[in-house]
Amino acid sequence: MNSSPPYGRIGIDQTGIEIYYPIAEDLVLGYYCPSTRNKFNLVYGMSPVIDNLINNLKNRGSISLTEENIGFFNQKQLLNSYRFIYSSQDNFGESKEYLDKYPEFKKVESRITAGPIKQNGMPMGDVLVVFTKSLSFMVSIYDLHSGSAISFKTKEFPIFLTQLNGEEIENVELYSDQVLVRGMREIKINSVDPITTEISIGHANPVMNQLIDSLKNKQNHQKDIG
């Protein structure tokens, strides 16, 4: 499996996921999230390699792999394995060389985690990751206020509007210094101010907004008592 960096996570239902399944010595099945295919379409005509990939995806054809591609798939098999890797030949020199260079990948770690989720590839500061039905993107934000609604300003205001391109937001993830601090689904945009670049988003369901406000007020009341 391969996920869209830097906020992608491993899982069949994750936005941006790519799954490569070797079924023979010289044949690999590739599965792409629709959002990944849409990103390919955005750069169609800019690269013969991407153009060939897109055309074969549309026609359900096959793609000849280069040595670089094969190295990429072998590396992903190594990084996503827990205890074993397989080869049609007794030749694991490349894998041993990679593990000698990066010994941290020898550790067997569970994908089930408790506590805050940290994405080491994310930039520091406050970052909002936006997911629509067909794509995902992230913008750095500031002047953040998080209650039943999330309001913020961004220097990437044009990017935010251009990427959305009229699509509805399905869910968002809010990161602070690489740590996931909040997620929200069923989103509606409350307001957009092009002058101040302030954007406010919240739950489409008003009951959820009332519930969150109630919990926030209760927490603030307990702090005042304490």
mmCIF file of N, CA, C and O in Angstrom, residues 116-214:
data_model
loop_
_atom_site.group_PDB
_atom_site.id
_atom_site.type_symbol
_atom_site.label_atom_id
_atom_site.label_comp_id
_atom_site.label_asym_id
_atom_site.label_seq_id
_atom_site.Cartn_x
_atom_site.Cartn_y
_atom_site.Cartn_z
ATOM 1 N N PRO A 116 -2.906 10.536 20.454
ATOM 2 C CA PRO A 116 -2.871 11.445 19.298
ATOM 3 C C PRO A 116 -2.188 10.816 18.089
ATOM 4 O O PRO A 116 -1.220 10.070 18.223
ATOM 5 N N ILE A 117 -2.723 11.118 16.908
ATOM 6 C CA ILE A 117 -2.127 10.655 15.657
ATOM 7 C C ILE A 117 -1.167 11.721 15.155
ATOM 8 O O ILE A 117 -1.556 12.869 14.941
ATOM 9 N N LYS A 118 0.110 11.347 14.986
ATOM 10 C CA LYS A 118 1.109 12.288 14.500
ATOM 11 C C LYS A 118 1.546 11.894 13.101
ATOM 12 O O LYS A 118 1.868 10.743 12.836
ATOM 13 N N GLN A 119 1.536 12.866 12.205
ATOM 14 C CA GLN A 119 1.987 12.675 10.833
ATOM 15 C C GLN A 119 3.302 13.438 10.669
ATOM 16 O O GLN A 119 3.317 14.656 10.526
ATOM 17 N N ASN A 120 4.408 12.699 10.696
ATOM 18 C CA ASN A 120 5.720 13.346 10.699
ATOM 19 C C ASN A 120 6.004 14.148 9.434
ATOM 20 O O ASN A 120 6.827 15.057 9.442
ATOM 21 N N GLY A 121 5.322 13.820 8.343
ATOM 22 C CA GLY A 121 5.571 14.545 7.102
ATOM 23 C C GLY A 121 4.842 15.872 7.002
ATOM 24 O O GLY A 121 5.106 16.668 6.096
ATOM 25 N N MET A 122 3.930 16.129 7.942
ATOM 26 C CA MET A 122 3.162 17.371 7.899
ATOM 27 C C MET A 122 4.025 18.553 8.324
ATOM 28 O O MET A 122 4.943 18.412 9.132
ATOM 29 N N PRO A 123 3.730 19.748 7.801
ATOM 30 C CA PRO A 123 4.457 20.942 8.253
ATOM 31 C C PRO A 123 4.051 21.317 9.673
ATOM 32 O O PRO A 123 2.985 20.926 10.150
ATOM 33 N N MET A 124 4.900 22.062 10.352
ATOM 34 C CA MET A 124 4.567 22.549 11.683
ATOM 35 C C MET A 124 3.543 23.677 11.566
ATOM 36 O O MET A 124 3.340 24.256 10.501
ATOM 37 N N GLY A 125 2.912 24.000 12.688
ATOM 38 C CA GLY A 125 1.876 25.021 12.686
ATOM 39 C C GLY A 125 0.503 24.403 12.496
ATOM 40 O O GLY A 125 0.328 23.183 12.557
ATOM 41 N N ASP A 126 -0.492 25.252 12.267
ATOM 42 C CA ASP A 126 -1.866 24.798 12.064
ATOM 43 C C ASP A 126 -2.122 24.557 10.578
ATOM 44 O O ASP A 126 -1.856 25.422 9.744
ATOM 45 N N VAL A 127 -2.641 23.381 10.274
ATOM 46 C CA VAL A 127 -2.885 22.984 8.885
ATOM 47 C C VAL A 127 -4.261 22.336 8.792
ATOM 48 O O VAL A 127 -4.624 21.504 9.625
ATOM 49 N N LEU A 128 -5.019 22.716 7.780
ATOM 50 C CA LEU A 128 -6.327 22.110 7.532
ATOM 51 C C LEU A 128 -6.241 21.247 6.279
ATOM 52 O O LEU A 128 -5.820 21.713 5.221
ATOM 53 N N VAL A 129 -6.630 19.972 6.421
ATOM 54 C CA VAL A 129 -6.687 19.054 5.282
ATOM 55 C C VAL A 129 -8.150 18.905 4.882
ATOM 56 O O VAL A 129 -9.003 18.608 5.722
ATOM 57 N N VAL A 130 -8.428 19.128 3.614
ATOM 58 C CA VAL A 130 -9.797 19.125 3.101
ATOM 59 C C VAL A 130 -9.992 17.941 2.159
ATOM 60 O O VAL A 130 -9.162 17.699 1.279
ATOM 61 N N PHE A 131 -11.085 17.211 2.359
ATOM 62 C CA PHE A 131 -11.413 16.071 1.512
ATOM 63 C C PHE A 131 -12.750 16.329 0.820
ATOM 64 O O PHE A 131 -13.745 16.630 1.477
ATOM 65 N N THR A 132 -12.755 16.220 -0.501
ATOM 66 C CA THR A 132 -14.003 16.235 -1.252
ATOM 67 C C THR A 132 -14.207 14.833 -1.824
ATOM 68 O O THR A 132 -13.421 13.924 -1.558
ATOM 69 N N LYS A 133 -15.227 14.667 -2.612
ATOM 70 C CA LYS A 133 -15.493 13.348 -3.181
ATOM 71 C C LYS A 133 -14.398 12.925 -4.148
ATOM 72 O O LYS A 133 -14.098 11.733 -4.287
ATOM 73 N N SER A 134 -13.770 13.893 -4.817
ATOM 74 C CA SER A 134 -12.829 13.543 -5.876
ATOM 75 C C SER A 134 -11.372 13.869 -5.578
ATOM 76 O O SER A 134 -10.486 13.428 -6.301
ATOM 77 N N LEU A 135 -11.089 14.652 -4.519
ATOM 78 C CA LEU A 135 -9.699 15.007 -4.259
ATOM 79 C C LEU A 135 -9.504 15.413 -2.808
ATOM 80 O O LEU A 135 -10.452 15.504 -2.027
ATOM 81 N N SER A 136 -8.244 15.651 -2.457
ATOM 82 C CA SER A 136 -7.898 16.153 -1.133
ATOM 83 C C SER A 136 -6.752 17.140 -1.280
ATOM 84 O O SER A 136 -5.953 17.044 -2.208
ATOM 85 N N PHE A 137 -6.676 18.098 -0.364
ATOM 86 C CA PHE A 137 -5.592 19.072 -0.370
ATOM 87 C C PHE A 137 -5.460 19.664 1.026
ATOM 88 O O PHE A 137 -6.315 19.451 1.893
ATOM 89 N N MET A 138 -4.376 20.396 1.258
ATOM 90 C CA MET A 138 -4.182 21.007 2.567
ATOM 91 C C MET A 138 -3.748 22.458 2.407
ATOM 92 O O MET A 138 -3.141 22.835 1.401
ATOM 93 N N VAL A 139 -4.086 23.277 3.415
ATOM 94 C CA VAL A 139 -3.677 24.679 3.441
ATOM 95 C C VAL A 139 -3.195 25.021 4.848
ATOM 96 O O VAL A 139 -3.739 24.527 5.841
ATOM 97 N N SER A 140 -2.168 25.839 4.925
ATOM 98 C CA SER A 140 -1.716 26.352 6.215
ATOM 99 C C SER A 140 -2.665 27.461 6.652
ATOM 100 O O SER A 140 -3.098 28.281 5.829
ATOM 101 N N ILE A 141 -2.996 27.495 7.947
ATOM 102 C CA ILE A 141 -3.982 28.458 8.437
ATOM 103 C C ILE A 141 -3.447 29.179 9.674
ATOM 104 O O ILE A 141 -2.479 28.745 10.299
ATOM 105 N N TYR A 142 -4.110 30.295 10.029
ATOM 106 C CA TYR A 142 -3.769 31.040 11.240
ATOM 107 C C TYR A 142 -5.033 31.715 11.763
ATOM 108 O O TYR A 142 -6.095 31.634 11.130
ATOM 109 N N ASP A 143 -4.927 32.377 12.917
ATOM 110 C CA ASP A 143 -6.100 32.965 13.582
ATOM 111 C C ASP A 143 -7.215 31.926 13.691
ATOM 112 O O ASP A 143 -8.376 32.169 13.324
ATOM 113 N N LEU A 144 -6.855 30.773 14.216
ATOM 114 C CA LEU A 144 -7.781 29.637 14.289
ATOM 115 C C LEU A 144 -8.695 29.754 15.504
ATOM 116 O O LEU A 144 -8.245 30.045 16.614
ATOM 117 N N HIS A 145 -9.990 29.513 15.288
ATOM 118 C CA HIS A 145 -10.971 29.429 16.371
ATOM 119 C C HIS A 145 -11.797 28.165 16.135
ATOM 120 O O HIS A 145 -12.426 28.005 15.088
ATOM 121 N N SER A 146 -11.769 27.274 17.118
ATOM 122 C CA SER A 146 -12.420 25.976 16.956
ATOM 123 C C SER A 146 -13.499 25.788 18.006
ATOM 124 O O SER A 146 -13.220 25.675 19.202
ATOM 125 N N GLY A 147 -14.744 25.799 17.560
ATOM 126 C CA GLY A 147 -15.881 25.518 18.424
ATOM 127 C C GLY A 147 -16.804 24.581 17.673
ATOM 128 O O GLY A 147 -16.367 23.586 17.110
ATOM 129 N N SER A 148 -18.100 24.897 17.644
ATOM 130 C CA SER A 148 -18.988 24.105 16.788
ATOM 131 C C SER A 148 -18.603 24.320 15.330
ATOM 132 O O SER A 148 -18.752 23.438 14.488
ATOM 133 N N ALA A 149 -18.071 25.512 15.046
ATOM 134 C CA ALA A 149 -17.527 25.816 13.724
ATOM 135 C C ALA A 149 -16.015 25.976 13.834
ATOM 136 O O ALA A 149 -15.477 26.194 14.921
ATOM 137 N N ILE A 150 -15.348 25.821 12.710
ATOM 138 C CA ILE A 150 -13.917 26.092 12.636
ATOM 139 C C ILE A 150 -13.737 27.313 11.747
ATOM 140 O O ILE A 150 -14.093 27.286 10.566
ATOM 141 N N SER A 151 -13.236 28.396 12.319
ATOM 142 C CA SER A 151 -12.977 29.596 11.531
ATOM 143 C C SER A 151 -11.476 29.857 11.522
ATOM 144 O O SER A 151 -10.786 29.619 12.510
ATOM 145 N N PHE A 152 -10.990 30.349 10.403
ATOM 146 C CA PHE A 152 -9.551 30.538 10.248
ATOM 147 C C PHE A 152 -9.285 31.500 9.098
ATOM 148 O O PHE A 152 -10.168 31.803 8.290
ATOM 149 N N LYS A 153 -8.048 31.957 9.036
ATOM 150 C CA LYS A 153 -7.571 32.731 7.898
ATOM 151 C C LYS A 153 -6.432 31.954 7.247
ATOM 152 O O LYS A 153 -5.777 31.135 7.894
ATOM 153 N N THR A 154 -6.211 32.206 5.969
ATOM 154 C CA THR A 154 -5.142 31.509 5.269
ATOM 155 C C THR A 154 -4.528 32.398 4.199
ATOM 156 O O THR A 154 -5.239 33.139 3.510
ATOM 157 N N LYS A 155 -3.211 32.316 4.083
ATOM 158 C CA LYS A 155 -2.517 33.022 3.011
ATOM 159 C C LYS A 155 -2.677 32.281 1.683
ATOM 160 O O LYS A 155 -2.285 32.796 0.638
ATOM 161 N N GLU A 156 -3.243 31.076 1.760
ATOM 162 C CA GLU A 156 -3.459 30.261 0.562
ATOM 163 C C GLU A 156 -4.930 30.286 0.158
ATOM 164 O O GLU A 156 -5.469 29.313 -0.351
ATOM 165 N N PHE A 157 -5.566 31.432 0.388
ATOM 166 C CA PHE A 157 -6.990 31.605 0.097
ATOM 167 C C PHE A 157 -7.344 31.244 -1.349
ATOM 168 O O PHE A 157 -8.299 30.489 -1.588
ATOM 169 N N PRO A 158 -6.590 31.742 -2.358
ATOM 170 C CA PRO A 158 -6.926 31.379 -3.752
ATOM 171 C C PRO A 158 -6.810 29.876 -4.003
ATOM 172 O O PRO A 158 -7.608 29.305 -4.755
ATOM 173 N N ILE A 159 -5.814 29.240 -3.376
ATOM 174 C CA ILE A 159 -5.642 27.790 -3.549
ATOM 175 C C ILE A 159 -6.848 27.051 -2.991
ATOM 176 O O ILE A 159 -7.353 26.097 -3.597
ATOM 177 N N PHE A 160 -7.325 27.500 -1.827
ATOM 178 C CA PHE A 160 -8.483 26.867 -1.191
ATOM 179 C C PHE A 160 -9.686 26.886 -2.128
ATOM 180 O O PHE A 160 -10.331 25.856 -2.364
ATOM 181 N N LEU A 161 -9.989 28.046 -2.701
ATOM 182 C CA LEU A 161 -11.160 28.168 -3.574
ATOM 183 C C LEU A 161 -10.953 27.438 -4.902
ATOM 184 O O LEU A 161 -11.873 26.796 -5.419
ATOM 185 N N THR A 162 -9.736 27.522 -5.447
ATOM 186 C CA THR A 162 -9.457 26.874 -6.731
ATOM 187 C C THR A 162 -9.545 25.362 -6.622
ATOM 188 O O THR A 162 -10.114 24.689 -7.485
ATOM 189 N N GLN A 163 -8.985 24.817 -5.544
ATOM 190 C CA GLN A 163 -9.006 23.368 -5.360
ATOM 191 C C GLN A 163 -10.431 22.855 -5.171
ATOM 192 O O GLN A 163 -10.801 21.806 -5.696
ATOM 193 N N LEU A 164 -11.232 23.602 -4.418
ATOM 194 C CA LEU A 164 -12.621 23.168 -4.212
ATOM 195 C C LEU A 164 -13.392 23.147 -5.530
ATOM 196 O O LEU A 164 -14.131 22.205 -5.814
ATOM 197 N N ASN A 165 -13.243 24.207 -6.299
ATOM 198 C CA ASN A 165 -13.872 24.280 -7.622
ATOM 199 C C ASN A 165 -15.362 23.935 -7.570
ATOM 200 O O ASN A 165 -15.890 23.225 -8.420
ATOM 201 N N GLY A 166 -16.023 24.434 -6.527
ATOM 202 C CA GLY A 166 -17.466 24.232 -6.414
ATOM 203 C C GLY A 166 -17.886 22.919 -5.785
ATOM 204 O O GLY A 166 -19.083 22.683 -5.584
ATOM 205 N N GLU A 167 -16.934 22.034 -5.471
ATOM 206 C CA GLU A 167 -17.293 20.748 -4.871
ATOM 207 C C GLU A 167 -17.662 20.917 -3.399
ATOM 208 O O GLU A 167 -17.179 21.824 -2.724
ATOM 209 N N GLU A 168 -18.486 20.014 -2.908
ATOM 210 C CA GLU A 168 -18.834 20.022 -1.497
ATOM 211 C C GLU A 168 -17.724 19.353 -0.689
ATOM 212 O O GLU A 168 -17.099 18.391 -1.137
ATOM 213 N N ILE A 169 -17.490 19.872 0.507
ATOM 214 C CA ILE A 169 -16.495 19.283 1.402
ATOM 215 C C ILE A 169 -17.134 18.114 2.140
ATOM 216 O O ILE A 169 -18.185 18.263 2.766
ATOM 217 N N GLU A 170 -16.506 16.946 2.063
ATOM 218 C CA GLU A 170 -17.032 15.775 2.759
ATOM 219 C C GLU A 170 -16.537 15.723 4.202
ATOM 220 O O GLU A 170 -17.293 15.416 5.111
ATOM 221 N N ASN A 171 -15.261 15.989 4.403
ATOM 222 C CA ASN A 171 -14.727 16.027 5.764
ATOM 223 C C ASN A 171 -13.417 16.797 5.785
ATOM 224 O O ASN A 171 -12.789 17.025 4.750
ATOM 225 N N VAL A 172 -13.029 17.227 6.976
ATOM 226 C CA VAL A 172 -11.770 17.949 7.159
ATOM 227 C C VAL A 172 -11.026 17.355 8.346
ATOM 228 O O VAL A 172 -11.620 16.735 9.233
ATOM 229 N N GLU A 173 -9.712 17.555 8.346
ATOM 230 C CA GLU A 173 -8.867 17.182 9.479
ATOM 231 C C GLU A 173 -8.022 18.394 9.842
ATOM 232 O O GLU A 173 -7.436 19.040 8.968
ATOM 233 N N LEU A 174 -7.957 18.684 11.132
ATOM 234 C CA LEU A 174 -7.198 19.830 11.619
ATOM 235 C C LEU A 174 -5.956 19.332 12.352
ATOM 236 O O LEU A 174 -6.053 18.536 13.291
ATOM 237 N N TYR A 175 -4.786 19.783 11.889
ATOM 238 C CA TYR A 175 -3.513 19.394 12.492
ATOM 239 C C TYR A 175 -2.855 20.605 13.144
ATOM 240 O O TYR A 175 -2.931 21.719 12.620
ATOM 241 N N SER A 176 -2.230 20.363 14.277
ATOM 242 C CA SER A 176 -1.435 21.388 14.943
ATOM 243 C C SER A 176 -0.070 20.795 15.256
ATOM 244 O O SER A 176 0.025 19.816 16.011
ATOM 245 N N ASP A 177 0.974 21.354 14.653
ATOM 246 C CA ASP A 177 2.341 20.836 14.828
ATOM 247 C C ASP A 177 2.397 19.334 14.569
ATOM 248 O O ASP A 177 2.888 18.558 15.399
ATOM 249 N N GLN A 178 1.829 18.919 13.437
ATOM 250 C CA GLN A 178 1.873 17.543 12.922
ATOM 251 C C GLN A 178 0.930 16.575 13.640
ATOM 252 O O GLN A 178 0.852 15.412 13.273
ATOM 253 N N VAL A 179 0.204 17.044 14.642
ATOM 254 C CA VAL A 179 -0.690 16.171 15.409
ATOM 255 C C VAL A 179 -2.141 16.443 15.013
ATOM 256 O O VAL A 179 -2.574 17.598 14.960
ATOM 257 N N LEU A 180 -2.877 15.374 14.725
ATOM 258 C CA LEU A 180 -4.297 15.499 14.401
ATOM 259 C C LEU A 180 -5.066 15.864 15.666
ATOM 260 O O LEU A 180 -5.086 15.106 16.633
ATOM 261 N N VAL A 181 -5.683 17.045 15.677
ATOM 262 C CA VAL A 181 -6.384 17.517 16.867
ATOM 263 C C VAL A 181 -7.901 17.501 16.709
ATOM 264 O O VAL A 181 -8.635 17.554 17.696
ATOM 265 N N ARG A 182 -8.366 17.427 15.453
ATOM 266 C CA ARG A 182 -9.816 17.406 15.271
ATOM 267 C C ARG A 182 -10.179 16.946 13.872
ATOM 268 O O ARG A 182 -9.465 17.224 12.909
ATOM 269 N N GLY A 183 -11.275 16.227 13.783
ATOM 270 C CA GLY A 183 -11.837 15.835 12.501
ATOM 271 C C GLY A 183 -13.300 16.235 12.458
ATOM 272 O O GLY A 183 -13.965 16.325 13.493
ATOM 273 N N MET A 184 -13.817 16.488 11.282
ATOM 274 C CA MET A 184 -15.217 16.892 11.147
ATOM 275 C C MET A 184 -15.764 16.362 9.825
ATOM 276 O O MET A 184 -15.110 16.464 8.791
ATOM 277 N N ARG A 185 -16.962 15.785 9.874
ATOM 278 C CA ARG A 185 -17.618 15.271 8.675
ATOM 279 C C ARG A 185 -18.910 16.044 8.407
ATOM 280 O O ARG A 185 -19.380 16.789 9.251
ATOM 281 N N GLU A 186 -19.469 15.800 7.224
ATOM 282 C CA GLU A 186 -20.723 16.450 6.815
ATOM 283 C C GLU A 186 -20.592 17.962 6.969
ATOM 284 O O GLU A 186 -21.241 18.589 7.799
ATOM 285 N N ILE A 187 -19.757 18.537 6.120
ATOM 286 C CA ILE A 187 -19.350 19.933 6.261
ATOM 287 C C ILE A 187 -20.194 20.863 5.395
ATOM 288 O O ILE A 187 -20.618 20.510 4.295
ATOM 289 N N LYS A 188 -20.400 22.053 5.910
ATOM 290 C CA LYS A 188 -20.920 23.138 5.081
ATOM 291 C C LYS A 188 -20.051 24.370 5.330
ATOM 292 O O LYS A 188 -19.482 24.547 6.415
ATOM 293 N N ILE A 189 -19.911 25.205 4.309
ATOM 294 C CA ILE A 189 -19.159 26.451 4.447
ATOM 295 C C ILE A 189 -20.118 27.526 4.943
ATOM 296 O O ILE A 189 -21.091 27.860 4.269
ATOM 297 N N ASN A 190 -19.842 28.052 6.134
ATOM 298 C CA ASN A 190 -20.717 29.074 6.709
ATOM 299 C C ASN A 190 -20.494 30.436 6.068
ATOM 300 O O ASN A 190 -21.451 31.154 5.766
ATOM 301 N N SER A 191 -19.227 30.796 5.883
ATOM 302 C CA SER A 191 -18.930 32.114 5.323
ATOM 303 C C SER A 191 -17.529 32.136 4.727
ATOM 304 O O SER A 191 -16.646 31.388 5.154
ATOM 305 N N VAL A 192 -17.355 33.000 3.731
ATOM 306 C CA VAL A 192 -16.056 33.215 3.090
ATOM 307 C C VAL A 192 -15.885 34.715 2.882
ATOM 308 O O VAL A 192 -16.726 35.354 2.248
ATOM 309 N N ASP A 193 -14.810 35.271 3.440
ATOM 310 C CA ASP A 193 -14.546 36.706 3.302
ATOM 311 C C ASP A 193 -13.267 36.891 2.484
ATOM 312 O O ASP A 193 -12.169 36.685 3.000
ATOM 313 N N PRO A 194 -13.376 37.258 1.206
ATOM 314 C CA PRO A 194 -12.187 37.395 0.362
ATOM 315 C C PRO A 194 -11.278 38.552 0.766
ATOM 316 O O PRO A 194 -10.107 38.573 0.392
ATOM 317 N N ILE A 195 -11.799 39.508 1.537
ATOM 318 C CA ILE A 195 -10.985 40.656 1.948
ATOM 319 C C ILE A 195 -10.063 40.272 3.107
ATOM 320 O O ILE A 195 -8.854 40.519 3.081
ATOM 321 N N THR A 196 -10.630 39.640 4.132
ATOM 322 C CA THR A 196 -9.823 39.240 5.294
ATOM 323 C C THR A 196 -9.261 37.827 5.137
ATOM 324 O O THR A 196 -8.448 37.400 5.942
ATOM 325 N N THR A 197 -9.704 37.108 4.105
ATOM 326 C CA THR A 197 -9.371 35.693 3.841
ATOM 327 C C THR A 197 -9.859 34.782 4.963
ATOM 328 O O THR A 197 -9.332 33.686 5.146
ATOM 329 N N GLU A 198 -10.871 35.221 5.702
ATOM 330 C CA GLU A 198 -11.404 34.385 6.781
ATOM 331 C C GLU A 198 -12.471 33.442 6.225
ATOM 332 O O GLU A 198 -13.343 33.843 5.459
ATOM 333 N N ILE A 199 -12.375 32.193 6.638
ATOM 334 C CA ILE A 199 -13.312 31.156 6.209
ATOM 335 C C ILE A 199 -13.873 30.479 7.452
ATOM 336 O O ILE A 199 -13.142 30.211 8.407
ATOM 337 N N SER A 200 -15.153 30.206 7.440
ATOM 338 C CA SER A 200 -15.792 29.502 8.548
ATOM 339 C C SER A 200 -16.521 28.279 8.001
ATOM 340 O O SER A 200 -17.285 28.380 7.040
ATOM 341 N N ILE A 201 -16.239 27.119 8.599
ATOM 342 C CA ILE A 201 -16.919 25.886 8.204
ATOM 343 C C ILE A 201 -17.507 25.233 9.447
ATOM 344 O O ILE A 201 -17.022 25.431 10.561
ATOM 345 N N GLY A 202 -18.568 24.473 9.254
ATOM 346 C CA GLY A 202 -19.210 23.806 10.382
ATOM 347 C C GLY A 202 -19.973 22.586 9.922
ATOM 348 O O GLY A 202 -19.984 22.240 8.736
ATOM 349 N N HIS A 203 -20.619 21.919 10.875
ATOM 350 C CA HIS A 203 -21.429 20.757 10.548
ATOM 351 C C HIS A 203 -22.673 21.184 9.775
ATOM 352 O O HIS A 203 -23.298 22.202 10.085
ATOM 353 N N ALA A 204 -23.034 20.397 8.788
ATOM 354 C CA ALA A 204 -24.271 20.665 8.060
ATOM 355 C C ALA A 204 -25.485 20.399 8.945
ATOM 356 O O ALA A 204 -26.543 20.997 8.761
ATOM 357 N N ASN A 205 -25.311 19.503 9.926
ATOM 358 C CA ASN A 205 -26.392 19.157 10.845
ATOM 359 C C ASN A 205 -26.374 20.128 12.028
ATOM 360 O O ASN A 205 -25.437 20.114 12.829
ATOM 361 N N PRO A 206 -27.389 20.970 12.197
ATOM 362 C CA PRO A 206 -27.388 21.956 13.288
ATOM 363 C C PRO A 206 -27.392 21.317 14.673
ATOM 364 O O PRO A 206 -26.919 21.917 15.637
ATOM 365 N N VAL A 207 -27.918 20.100 14.778
ATOM 366 C CA VAL A 207 -27.936 19.411 16.076
ATOM 367 C C VAL A 207 -26.508 19.151 16.559
ATOM 368 O O VAL A 207 -26.203 19.282 17.746
ATOM 369 N N MET A 208 -25.619 18.785 15.632
ATOM 370 C CA MET A 208 -24.224 18.556 15.990
ATOM 371 C C MET A 208 -23.574 19.843 16.482
ATOM 372 O O MET A 208 -22.807 19.841 17.449
ATOM 373 N N ASN A 209 -23.889 20.960 15.841
ATOM 374 C CA ASN A 209 -23.345 22.244 16.277
ATOM 375 C C ASN A 209 -23.804 22.583 17.692
ATOM 376 O O ASN A 209 -23.018 23.054 18.521
ATOM 377 N N GLN A 210 -25.078 22.337 17.979
ATOM 378 C CA GLN A 210 -25.614 22.604 19.314
ATOM 379 C C GLN A 210 -24.948 21.715 20.359
ATOM 380 O O GLN A 210 -24.624 22.159 21.462
ATOM 381 N N LEU A 211 -24.723 20.452 19.999
ATOM 382 C CA LEU A 211 -24.097 19.508 20.923
ATOM 383 C C LEU A 211 -22.667 19.933 21.251
ATOM 384 O O LEU A 211 -22.253 19.931 22.417
ATOM 385 N N ILE A 212 -21.907 20.312 20.226
ATOM 386 C CA ILE A 212 -20.515 20.726 20.442
ATOM 387 C C ILE A 212 -20.457 21.993 21.285
ATOM 388 O O ILE A 212 -19.638 22.113 22.202
ATOM 389 N N ASP A 213 -21.336 22.963 20.983
ATOM 390 C CA ASP A 213 -21.367 24.196 21.776
ATOM 391 C C ASP A 213 -21.703 23.896 23.234
ATOM 392 O O ASP A 213 -21.125 24.488 24.154
ATOM 393 N N SER A 214 -22.630 22.963 23.451
ATOM 394 C CA SER A 214 -23.016 22.594 24.810
ATOM 395 C C SER A 214 -21.845 21.973 25.566
ATOM 396 O O SER A 214 -21.600 22.297 26.733
#
